[in-house]
Tab-separated table of C-alpha atoms and ligand atoms in Angstrom:
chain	number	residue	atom	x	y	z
V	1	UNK	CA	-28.649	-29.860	10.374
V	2	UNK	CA	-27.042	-28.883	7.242
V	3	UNK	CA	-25.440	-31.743	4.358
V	4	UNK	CA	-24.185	-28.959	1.981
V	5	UNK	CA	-22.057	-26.843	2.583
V	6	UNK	CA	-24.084	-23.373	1.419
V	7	UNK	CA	-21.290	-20.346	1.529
V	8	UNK	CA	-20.039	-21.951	-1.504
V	9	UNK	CA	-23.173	-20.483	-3.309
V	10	UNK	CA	-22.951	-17.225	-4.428
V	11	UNK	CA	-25.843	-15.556	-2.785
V	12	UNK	CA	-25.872	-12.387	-5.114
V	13	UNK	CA	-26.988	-15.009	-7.631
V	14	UNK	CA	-30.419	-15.257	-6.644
V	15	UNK	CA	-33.449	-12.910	-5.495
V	16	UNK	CA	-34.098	-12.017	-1.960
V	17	UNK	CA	-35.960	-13.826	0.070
V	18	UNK	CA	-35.576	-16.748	-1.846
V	19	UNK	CA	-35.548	-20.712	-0.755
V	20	UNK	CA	-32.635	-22.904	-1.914
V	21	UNK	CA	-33.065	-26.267	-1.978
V	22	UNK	CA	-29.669	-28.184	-2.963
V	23	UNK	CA	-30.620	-31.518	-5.001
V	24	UNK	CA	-27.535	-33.391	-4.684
V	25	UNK	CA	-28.450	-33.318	-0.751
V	26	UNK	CA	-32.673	-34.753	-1.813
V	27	UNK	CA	-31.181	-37.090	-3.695
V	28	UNK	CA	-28.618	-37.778	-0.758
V	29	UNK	CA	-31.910	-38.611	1.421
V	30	UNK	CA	-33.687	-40.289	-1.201
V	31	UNK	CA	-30.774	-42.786	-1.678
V	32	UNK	CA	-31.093	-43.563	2.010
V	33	UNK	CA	-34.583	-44.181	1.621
V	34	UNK	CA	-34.771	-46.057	-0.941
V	35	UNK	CA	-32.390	-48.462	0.639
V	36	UNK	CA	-34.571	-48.741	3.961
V	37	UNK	CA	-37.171	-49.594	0.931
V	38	UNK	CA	-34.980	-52.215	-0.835
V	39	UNK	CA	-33.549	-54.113	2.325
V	40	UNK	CA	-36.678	-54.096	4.193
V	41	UNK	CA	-39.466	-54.527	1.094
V	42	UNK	CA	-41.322	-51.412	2.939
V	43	UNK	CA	-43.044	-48.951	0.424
V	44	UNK	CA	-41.622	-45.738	1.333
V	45	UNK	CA	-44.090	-42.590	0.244
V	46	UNK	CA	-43.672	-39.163	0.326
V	47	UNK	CA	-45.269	-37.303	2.604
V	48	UNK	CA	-45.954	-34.261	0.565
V	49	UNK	CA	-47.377	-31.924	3.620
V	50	UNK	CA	-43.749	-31.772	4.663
V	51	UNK	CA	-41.872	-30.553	1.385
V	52	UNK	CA	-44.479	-30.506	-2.113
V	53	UNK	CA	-41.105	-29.218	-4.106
V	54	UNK	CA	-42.666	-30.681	-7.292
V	55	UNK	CA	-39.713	-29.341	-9.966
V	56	UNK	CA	-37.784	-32.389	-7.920
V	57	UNK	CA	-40.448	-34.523	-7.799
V	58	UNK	CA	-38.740	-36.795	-11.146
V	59	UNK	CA	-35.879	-37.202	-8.538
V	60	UNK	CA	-38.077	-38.345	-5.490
V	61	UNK	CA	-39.970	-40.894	-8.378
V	62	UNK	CA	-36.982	-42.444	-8.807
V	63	UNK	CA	-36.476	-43.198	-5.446
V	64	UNK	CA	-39.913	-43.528	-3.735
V	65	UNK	CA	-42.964	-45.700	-4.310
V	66	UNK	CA	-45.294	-43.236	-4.337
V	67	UNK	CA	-46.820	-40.200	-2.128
V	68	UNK	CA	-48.972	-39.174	0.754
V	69	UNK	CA	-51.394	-36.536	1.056
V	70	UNK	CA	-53.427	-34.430	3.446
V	71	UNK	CA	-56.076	-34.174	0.933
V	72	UNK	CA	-57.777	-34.206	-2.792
V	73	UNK	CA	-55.397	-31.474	-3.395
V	74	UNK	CA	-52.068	-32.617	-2.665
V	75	UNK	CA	-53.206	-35.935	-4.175
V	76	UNK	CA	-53.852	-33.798	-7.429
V	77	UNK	CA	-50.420	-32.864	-7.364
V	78	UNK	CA	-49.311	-36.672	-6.181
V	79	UNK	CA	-50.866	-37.810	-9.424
V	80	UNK	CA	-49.806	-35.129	-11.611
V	81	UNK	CA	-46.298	-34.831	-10.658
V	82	UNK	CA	-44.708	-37.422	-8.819
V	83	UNK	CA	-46.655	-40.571	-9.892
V	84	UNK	CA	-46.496	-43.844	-8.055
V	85	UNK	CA	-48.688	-44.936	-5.406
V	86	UNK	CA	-51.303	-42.007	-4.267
V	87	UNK	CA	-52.108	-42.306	-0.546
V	88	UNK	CA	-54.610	-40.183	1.098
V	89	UNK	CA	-55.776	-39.819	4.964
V	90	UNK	CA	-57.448	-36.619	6.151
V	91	UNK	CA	-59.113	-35.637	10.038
V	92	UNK	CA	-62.773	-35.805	7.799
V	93	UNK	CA	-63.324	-35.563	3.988
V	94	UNK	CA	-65.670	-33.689	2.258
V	95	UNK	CA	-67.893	-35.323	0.190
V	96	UNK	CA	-67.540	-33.792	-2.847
V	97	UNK	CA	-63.617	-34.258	-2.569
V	98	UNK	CA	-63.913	-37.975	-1.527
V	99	UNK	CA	-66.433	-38.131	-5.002
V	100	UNK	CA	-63.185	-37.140	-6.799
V	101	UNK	CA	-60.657	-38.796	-4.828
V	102	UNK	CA	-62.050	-42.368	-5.373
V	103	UNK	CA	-61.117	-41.913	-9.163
V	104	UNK	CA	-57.424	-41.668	-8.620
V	105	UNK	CA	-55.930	-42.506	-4.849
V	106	UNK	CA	-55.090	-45.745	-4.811
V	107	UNK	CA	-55.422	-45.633	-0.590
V	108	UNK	CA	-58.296	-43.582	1.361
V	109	UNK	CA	-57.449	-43.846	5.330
V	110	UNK	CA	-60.717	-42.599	7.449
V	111	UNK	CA	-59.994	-40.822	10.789
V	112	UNK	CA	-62.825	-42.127	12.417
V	113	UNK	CA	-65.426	-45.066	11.848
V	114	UNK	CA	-67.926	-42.569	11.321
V	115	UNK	CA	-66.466	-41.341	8.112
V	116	UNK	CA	-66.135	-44.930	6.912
V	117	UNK	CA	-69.442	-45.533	7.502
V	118	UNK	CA	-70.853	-42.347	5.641
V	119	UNK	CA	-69.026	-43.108	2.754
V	120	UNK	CA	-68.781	-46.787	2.395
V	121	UNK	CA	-71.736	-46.950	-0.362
V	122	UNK	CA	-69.197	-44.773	-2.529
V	123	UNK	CA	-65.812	-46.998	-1.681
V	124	UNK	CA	-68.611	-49.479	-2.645
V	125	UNK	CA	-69.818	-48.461	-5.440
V	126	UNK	CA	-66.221	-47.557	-6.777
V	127	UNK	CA	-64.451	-50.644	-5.882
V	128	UNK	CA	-66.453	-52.517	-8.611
V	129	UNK	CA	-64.351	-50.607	-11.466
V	130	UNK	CA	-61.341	-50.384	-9.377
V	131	UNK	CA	-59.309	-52.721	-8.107
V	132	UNK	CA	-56.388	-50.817	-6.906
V	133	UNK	CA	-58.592	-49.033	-4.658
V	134	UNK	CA	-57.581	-49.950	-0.763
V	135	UNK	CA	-59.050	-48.602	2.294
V	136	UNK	CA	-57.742	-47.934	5.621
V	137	UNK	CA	-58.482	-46.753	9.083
V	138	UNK	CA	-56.215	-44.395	11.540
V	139	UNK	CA	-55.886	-45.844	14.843
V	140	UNK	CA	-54.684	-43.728	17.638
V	141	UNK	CA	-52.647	-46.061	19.973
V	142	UNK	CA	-52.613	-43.851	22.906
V	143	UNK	CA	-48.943	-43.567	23.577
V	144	UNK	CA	-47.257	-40.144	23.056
V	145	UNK	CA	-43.558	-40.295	22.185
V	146	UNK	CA	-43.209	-36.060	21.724
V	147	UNK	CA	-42.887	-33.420	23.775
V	148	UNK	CA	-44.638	-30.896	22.226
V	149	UNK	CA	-48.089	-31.036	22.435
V	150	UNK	CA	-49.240	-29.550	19.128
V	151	UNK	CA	-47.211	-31.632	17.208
V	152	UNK	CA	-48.687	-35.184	19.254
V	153	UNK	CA	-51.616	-36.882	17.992
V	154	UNK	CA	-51.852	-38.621	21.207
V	155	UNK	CA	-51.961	-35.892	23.202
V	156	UNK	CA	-55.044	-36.292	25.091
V	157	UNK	CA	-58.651	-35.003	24.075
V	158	UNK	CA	-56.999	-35.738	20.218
V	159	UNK	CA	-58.964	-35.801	17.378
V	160	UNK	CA	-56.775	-37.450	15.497
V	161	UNK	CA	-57.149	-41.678	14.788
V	162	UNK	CA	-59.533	-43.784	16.325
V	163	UNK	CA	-58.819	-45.530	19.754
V	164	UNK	CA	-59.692	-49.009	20.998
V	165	UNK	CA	-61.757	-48.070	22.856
V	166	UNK	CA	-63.870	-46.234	19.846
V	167	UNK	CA	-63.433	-48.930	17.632
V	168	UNK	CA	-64.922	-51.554	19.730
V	169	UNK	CA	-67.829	-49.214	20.474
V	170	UNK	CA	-68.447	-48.358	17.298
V	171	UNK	CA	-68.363	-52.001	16.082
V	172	UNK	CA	-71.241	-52.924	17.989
V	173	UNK	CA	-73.436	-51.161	15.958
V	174	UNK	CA	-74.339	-53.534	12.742
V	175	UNK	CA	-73.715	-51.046	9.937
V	176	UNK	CA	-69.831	-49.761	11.316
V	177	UNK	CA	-69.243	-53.808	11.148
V	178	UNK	CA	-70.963	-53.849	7.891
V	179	UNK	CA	-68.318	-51.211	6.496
V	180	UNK	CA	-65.345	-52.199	8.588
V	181	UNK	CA	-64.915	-55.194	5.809
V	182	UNK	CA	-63.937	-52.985	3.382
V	183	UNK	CA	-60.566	-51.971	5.249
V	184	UNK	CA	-57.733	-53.729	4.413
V	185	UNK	CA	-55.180	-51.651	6.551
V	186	UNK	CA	-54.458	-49.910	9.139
V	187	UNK	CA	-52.580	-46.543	9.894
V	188	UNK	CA	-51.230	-44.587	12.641
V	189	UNK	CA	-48.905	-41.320	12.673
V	190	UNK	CA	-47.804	-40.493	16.134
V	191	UNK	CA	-44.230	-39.275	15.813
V	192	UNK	CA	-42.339	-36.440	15.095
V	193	UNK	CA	-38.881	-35.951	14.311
V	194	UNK	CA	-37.915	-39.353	15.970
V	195	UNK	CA	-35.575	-42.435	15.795
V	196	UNK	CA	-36.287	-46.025	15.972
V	197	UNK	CA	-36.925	-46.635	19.712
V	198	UNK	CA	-39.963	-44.193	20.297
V	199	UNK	CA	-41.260	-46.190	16.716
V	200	UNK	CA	-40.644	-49.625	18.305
V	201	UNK	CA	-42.222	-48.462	21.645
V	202	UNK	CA	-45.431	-47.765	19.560
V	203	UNK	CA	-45.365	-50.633	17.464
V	204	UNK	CA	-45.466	-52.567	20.826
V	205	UNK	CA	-48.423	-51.008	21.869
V	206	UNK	CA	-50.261	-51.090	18.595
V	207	UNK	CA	-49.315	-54.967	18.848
V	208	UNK	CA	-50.974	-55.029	22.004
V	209	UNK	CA	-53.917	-53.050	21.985
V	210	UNK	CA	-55.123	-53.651	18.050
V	211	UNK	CA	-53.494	-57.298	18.123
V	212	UNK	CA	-57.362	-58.659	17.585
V	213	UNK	CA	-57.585	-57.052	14.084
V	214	UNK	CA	-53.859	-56.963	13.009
V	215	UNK	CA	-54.050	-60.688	11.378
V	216	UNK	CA	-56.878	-59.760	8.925
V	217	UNK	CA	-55.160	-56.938	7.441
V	218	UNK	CA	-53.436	-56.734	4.432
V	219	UNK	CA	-50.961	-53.661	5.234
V	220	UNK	CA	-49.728	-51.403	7.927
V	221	UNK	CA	-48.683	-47.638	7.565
V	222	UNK	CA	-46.274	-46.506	10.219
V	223	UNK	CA	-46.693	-42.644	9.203
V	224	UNK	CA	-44.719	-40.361	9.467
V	225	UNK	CA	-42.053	-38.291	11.812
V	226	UNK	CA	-39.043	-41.096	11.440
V	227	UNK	CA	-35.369	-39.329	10.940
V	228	UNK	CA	-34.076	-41.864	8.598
V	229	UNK	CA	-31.736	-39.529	7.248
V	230	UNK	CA	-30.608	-38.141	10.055
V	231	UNK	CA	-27.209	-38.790	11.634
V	232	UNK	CA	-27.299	-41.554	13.897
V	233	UNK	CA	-30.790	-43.282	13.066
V	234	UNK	CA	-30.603	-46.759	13.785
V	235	UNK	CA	-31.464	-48.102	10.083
V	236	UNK	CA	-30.580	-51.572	10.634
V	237	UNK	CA	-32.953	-52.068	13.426
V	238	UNK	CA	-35.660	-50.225	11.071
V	239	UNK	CA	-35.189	-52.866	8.811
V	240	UNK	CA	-34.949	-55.892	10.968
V	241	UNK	CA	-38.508	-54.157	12.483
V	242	UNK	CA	-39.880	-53.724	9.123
V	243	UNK	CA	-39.297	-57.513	8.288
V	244	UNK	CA	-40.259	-58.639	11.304
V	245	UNK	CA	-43.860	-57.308	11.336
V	246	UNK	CA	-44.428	-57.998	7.640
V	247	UNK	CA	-43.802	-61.656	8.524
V	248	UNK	CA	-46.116	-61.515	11.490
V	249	UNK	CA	-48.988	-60.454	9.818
V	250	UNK	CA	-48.153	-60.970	6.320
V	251	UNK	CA	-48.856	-57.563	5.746
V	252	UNK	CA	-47.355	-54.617	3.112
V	253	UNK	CA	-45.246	-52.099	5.729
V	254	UNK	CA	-45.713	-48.022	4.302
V	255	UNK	CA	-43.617	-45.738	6.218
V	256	UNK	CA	-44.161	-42.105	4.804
V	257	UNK	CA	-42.215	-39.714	5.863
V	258	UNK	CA	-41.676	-35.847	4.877
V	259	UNK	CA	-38.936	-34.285	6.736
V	260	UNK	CA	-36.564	-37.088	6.000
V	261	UNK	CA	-36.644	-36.338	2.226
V	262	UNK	CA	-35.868	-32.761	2.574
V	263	UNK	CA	-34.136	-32.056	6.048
V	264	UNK	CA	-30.286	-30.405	5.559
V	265	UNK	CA	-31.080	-29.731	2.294
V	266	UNK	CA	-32.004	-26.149	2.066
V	267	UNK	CA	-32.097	-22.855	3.336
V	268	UNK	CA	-33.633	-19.227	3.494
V	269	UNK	CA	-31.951	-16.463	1.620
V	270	UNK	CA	-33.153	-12.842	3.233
V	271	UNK	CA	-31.951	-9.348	2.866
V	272	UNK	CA	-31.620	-6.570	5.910
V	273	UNK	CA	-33.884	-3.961	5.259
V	274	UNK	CA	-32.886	-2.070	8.179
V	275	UNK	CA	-31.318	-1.497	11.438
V	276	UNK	CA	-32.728	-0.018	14.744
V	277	UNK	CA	-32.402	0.065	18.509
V	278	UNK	CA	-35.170	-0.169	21.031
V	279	UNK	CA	-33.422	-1.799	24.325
V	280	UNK	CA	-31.171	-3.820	21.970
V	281	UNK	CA	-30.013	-3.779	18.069
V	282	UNK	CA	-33.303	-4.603	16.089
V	283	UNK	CA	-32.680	-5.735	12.101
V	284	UNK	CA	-35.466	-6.005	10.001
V	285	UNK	CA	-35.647	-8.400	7.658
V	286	UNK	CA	-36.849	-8.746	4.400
V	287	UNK	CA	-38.652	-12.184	5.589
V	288	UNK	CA	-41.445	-12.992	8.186
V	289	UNK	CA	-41.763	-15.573	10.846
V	290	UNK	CA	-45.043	-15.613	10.628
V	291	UNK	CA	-45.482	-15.327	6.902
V	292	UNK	CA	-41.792	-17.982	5.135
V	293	UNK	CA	-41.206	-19.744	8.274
V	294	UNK	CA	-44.640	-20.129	10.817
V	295	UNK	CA	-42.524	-22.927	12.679
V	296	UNK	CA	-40.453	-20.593	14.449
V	297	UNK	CA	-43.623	-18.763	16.027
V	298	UNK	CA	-45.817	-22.374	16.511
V	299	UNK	CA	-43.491	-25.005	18.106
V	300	UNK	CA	-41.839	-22.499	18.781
V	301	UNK	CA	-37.998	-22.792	17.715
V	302	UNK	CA	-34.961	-21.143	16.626
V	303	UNK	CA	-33.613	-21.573	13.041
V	304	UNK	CA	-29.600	-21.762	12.534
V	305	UNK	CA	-27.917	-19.075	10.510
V	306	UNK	CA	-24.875	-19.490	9.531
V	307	UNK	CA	-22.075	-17.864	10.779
V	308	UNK	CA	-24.100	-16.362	13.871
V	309	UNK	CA	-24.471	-17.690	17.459
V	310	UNK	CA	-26.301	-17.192	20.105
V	311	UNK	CA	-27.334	-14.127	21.755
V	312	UNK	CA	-24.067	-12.179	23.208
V	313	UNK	CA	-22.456	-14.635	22.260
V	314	UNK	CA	-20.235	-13.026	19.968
V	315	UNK	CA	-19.572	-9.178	19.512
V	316	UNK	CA	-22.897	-7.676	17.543
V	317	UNK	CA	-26.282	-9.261	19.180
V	318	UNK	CA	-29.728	-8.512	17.478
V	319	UNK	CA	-33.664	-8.876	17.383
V	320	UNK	CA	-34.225	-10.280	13.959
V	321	UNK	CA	-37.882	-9.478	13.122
V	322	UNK	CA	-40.326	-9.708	9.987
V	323	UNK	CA	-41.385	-6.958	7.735
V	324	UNK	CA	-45.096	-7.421	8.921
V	325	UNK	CA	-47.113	-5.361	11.184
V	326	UNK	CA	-47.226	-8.454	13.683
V	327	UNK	CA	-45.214	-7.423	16.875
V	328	UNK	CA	-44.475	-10.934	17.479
V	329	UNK	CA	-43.182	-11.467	13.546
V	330	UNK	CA	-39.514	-11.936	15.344
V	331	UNK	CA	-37.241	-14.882	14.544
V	332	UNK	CA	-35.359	-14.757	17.598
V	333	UNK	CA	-32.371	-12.573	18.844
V	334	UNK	CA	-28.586	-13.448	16.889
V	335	UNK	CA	-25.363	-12.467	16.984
V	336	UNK	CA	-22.511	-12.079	14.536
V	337	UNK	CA	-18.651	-10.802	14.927
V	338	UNK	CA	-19.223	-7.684	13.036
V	339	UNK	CA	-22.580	-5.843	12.867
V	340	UNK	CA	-24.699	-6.290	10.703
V	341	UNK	CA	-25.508	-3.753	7.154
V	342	UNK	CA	-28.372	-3.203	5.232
V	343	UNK	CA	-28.423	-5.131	2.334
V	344	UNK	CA	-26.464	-7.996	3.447
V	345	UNK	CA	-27.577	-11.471	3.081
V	346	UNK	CA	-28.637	-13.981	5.774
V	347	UNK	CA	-28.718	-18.245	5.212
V	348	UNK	CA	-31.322	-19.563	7.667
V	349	UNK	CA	-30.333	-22.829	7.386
V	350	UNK	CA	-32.378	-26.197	6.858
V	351	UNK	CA	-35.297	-24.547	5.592
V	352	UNK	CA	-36.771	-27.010	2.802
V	353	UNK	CA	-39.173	-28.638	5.135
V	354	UNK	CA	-42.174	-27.201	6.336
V	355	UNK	CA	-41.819	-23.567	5.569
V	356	UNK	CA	-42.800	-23.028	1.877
V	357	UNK	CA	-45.353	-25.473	2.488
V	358	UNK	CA	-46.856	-23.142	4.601
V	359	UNK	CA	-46.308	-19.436	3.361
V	360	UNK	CA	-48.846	-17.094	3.710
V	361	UNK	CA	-48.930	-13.388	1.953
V	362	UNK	CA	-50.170	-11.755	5.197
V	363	UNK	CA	-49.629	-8.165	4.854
V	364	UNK	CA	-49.423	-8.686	1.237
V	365	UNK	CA	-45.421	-9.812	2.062
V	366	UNK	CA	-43.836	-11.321	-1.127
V	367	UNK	CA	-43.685	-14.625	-1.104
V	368	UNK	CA	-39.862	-16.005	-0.862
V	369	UNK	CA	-38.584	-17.441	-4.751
V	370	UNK	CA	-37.936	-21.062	-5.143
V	371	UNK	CA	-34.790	-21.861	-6.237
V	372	UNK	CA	-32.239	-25.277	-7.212
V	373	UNK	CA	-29.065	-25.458	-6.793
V	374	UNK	CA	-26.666	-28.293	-7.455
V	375	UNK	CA	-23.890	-27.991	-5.172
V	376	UNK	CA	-21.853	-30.294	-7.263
V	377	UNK	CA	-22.285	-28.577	-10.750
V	378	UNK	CA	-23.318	-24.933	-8.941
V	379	UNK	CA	-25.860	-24.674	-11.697
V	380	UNK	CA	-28.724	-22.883	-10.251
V	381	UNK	CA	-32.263	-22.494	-11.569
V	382	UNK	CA	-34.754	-20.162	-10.139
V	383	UNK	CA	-37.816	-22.305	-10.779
V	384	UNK	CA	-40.154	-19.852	-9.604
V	385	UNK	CA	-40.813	-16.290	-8.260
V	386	UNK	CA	-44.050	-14.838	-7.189
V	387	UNK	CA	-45.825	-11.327	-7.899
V	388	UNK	CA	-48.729	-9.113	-7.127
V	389	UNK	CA	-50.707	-11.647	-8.852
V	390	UNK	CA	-50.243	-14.417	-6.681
V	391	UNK	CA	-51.442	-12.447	-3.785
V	392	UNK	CA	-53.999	-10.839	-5.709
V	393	UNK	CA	-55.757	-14.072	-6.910
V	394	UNK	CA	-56.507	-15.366	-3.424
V	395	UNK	CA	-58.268	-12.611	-2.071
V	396	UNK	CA	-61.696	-11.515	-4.101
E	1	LIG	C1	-50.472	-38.636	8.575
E	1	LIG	C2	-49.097	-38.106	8.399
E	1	LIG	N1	-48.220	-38.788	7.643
E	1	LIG	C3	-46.955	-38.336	7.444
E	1	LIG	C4	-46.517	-37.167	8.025
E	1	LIG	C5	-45.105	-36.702	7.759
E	1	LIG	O1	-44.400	-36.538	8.924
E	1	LIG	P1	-42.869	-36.057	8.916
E	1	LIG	O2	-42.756	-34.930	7.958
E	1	LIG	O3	-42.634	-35.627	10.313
E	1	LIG	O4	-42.060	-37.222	8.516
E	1	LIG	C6	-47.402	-36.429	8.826
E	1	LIG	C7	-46.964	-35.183	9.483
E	1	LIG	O5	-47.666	-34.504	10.181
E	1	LIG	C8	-48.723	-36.910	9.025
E	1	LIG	O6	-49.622	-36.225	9.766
């Protein structure tokens, strides 16, 4: 999925590897957002695990209520960059980051009633010089709406939310009910990359199974993993959903996604280092699966580049692999109508999400530059490139 049209950017203009992340296309998604935001009076965060580009984060602010975070760290940057509403769930805190955290988030969601009741004399304790402070719970409904099994918090034996069946254990012991009265909402995350009906499957079940609770709480966070800004999501119905459930309960509806803000919005700029054969054409690549783009190697899938197709299917096919001494560190096997060179240039496309989220320097690879580019202007900035240093300074 692509909104820009990238061969209308000079490549020669910036470095190699190097992520470009069109704005006119973020602000393209934010603008849908925002208006799931305005017609449904949902709060719609950020979910910066997917996409922490935080030289756009004025853009997203002006769009977005606020952000989501994995942790104190991306909260940090939540607070520091993007403003708004900071929202924070993690599997299990530490203590000395929930400490910090209860000085800024302005929503803690616990995994697990356990975690709740560890720190409640802290959310305690803080709540009486804080009154934007709001605590939450992450229920696991039980119904899987993905395929792939890494990527589904209701795949069984999960350790991710708490089930019914834990929460009305748990609540029979006298201190979890104690600490249960400080949540005011509840969360759940269990989809990925989906449209409306797989969300309004779950809803149903979350109706049914945590329908004892739902009337005392003050909001709901549907997660993550909604395509709103993909072509085709059913928006209306979102809406109509939203509305519907904030009615019901009288509740505050989040929805936070990350891949909505930034999908079709960017790609991967990499250079051919060289050019082999061992049973078929290999290239090597300036870039790394396993290093700028760890997708490719964990869900596992194939990344678009433009103007190639699929193996044999045009004249030139080859192994595209990483510069790292992984033998797996291969993208996949492309072809193109005339072969390949070194030095030439290669657009993975719709790269913004997920990847430099999750570079690594393994090998001591560089780590790709960050670029903008506004593909109504073409003025580009290269907002960042990385050295030795940056390398250097997580190792000891
Ligand atoms: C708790 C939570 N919220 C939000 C998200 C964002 O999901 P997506 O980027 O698929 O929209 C995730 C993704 O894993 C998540 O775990």
């Amino acid at each position: 999925m692509q909104f820009t049209d990238f061969s209308k950017l000079d490549l020669n203009r910036v470095p190699s590897p190097c992520f470009v992340v069109d704005e006119v296309a973020v602000e393209r998604n934010l603008k849908i957002l925002n208006d799931v935001q305005t017609r449904s009076g949902a709060k719609v965060l950020h979910a910066l695990k997917a996409f922490s580009m935080f030289s756009l984060a004025p853009l997203t602010t002006k769009y977005l209520s606020g952000t989501c975070s994995s942790g104190l760290h991306e909260a940090l940057l939540g607070k520091e960059y993007y403003g708004g509403e900071v929202h924070v769930f993690s599997a299990a805190f530490t203590e000395s980051d929930f400490k910090e955290l209860l000085t800024f988030a302005n929503h803690i969601v616990f995994n697990t009633p356990s975690q709740l009741v560890r720190f409640a004399p802290l959310c305690e304790a803080a709540l009486k010089t804080r009154n934007d402070l709001q605590f939450g719970l992450r229920i696991n409904p039980e119904h899987s709406e993905g395929d792939v099994e890494i990527y589904d918090p209701c795949a069984k034996g999960s350790r991710l939310g708490t089930t019914y069946s834990q929460l009305v254990k748990a609540l029979e012991q006298s201190e979890t009910q104690r600490a249960f009265k400080l949540i005011s909402g509840f969360h759940f995350h269990t989809l990925c990359e989906q449209d409306f009906l797989p969300l309004e499957r779950t809803l149903n079940v979350v109706e049914e199974k945590f329908a004892k609770w739902l009337p005392t709480l003050t909001w709901l966070n549907f997660g993550g993993g909604h395509h709103i800004t993909a072509p085709d999501y059913q928006i209306d119905e979102l809406v109509e959903c939203i509305k519907t459930i904030k009615n019901k309960y009288q509740v505050e509806v989040y929805l936070e996604p990350g891949e909505a803000v930034a999908i079709g919005t960017g790609v991967l700029v990499a250079e051919v280092l060289d050019i082999g054969f061992n049973q078929l054409a290999q290239a090597i690549l300036d870039t790394s699966a396993t290093c700028h783009m760890p997708d490719t190697l964990e869900m596992p899938y194939r990344p678009d580049i433009t103007n190639s197709g699929e193996a044999n299917e045009k004249a030139h096919t080859y192994r595209l692999g990483g510069l790292t001494c992984l033998a797996g560190d291969v993208i996949n096997d492309y072809s193109f109508d005339e072969p390949l060179e070194i030095g030439q240039r290669l657009v993975f496309e719709d790269m913004a999400h997920y990847t430099m989220v999750k570079t690594s320097t393994f090998n001591g690879t560089h780590l790709p530059a960050i670029a903008t580019w506004n593909s109504q202007t073409n003025v580009l900035k290269i907002v960042r490139t990385f050295s030795y240093d940056d390398f250097k300074m997580r190792l000891s």
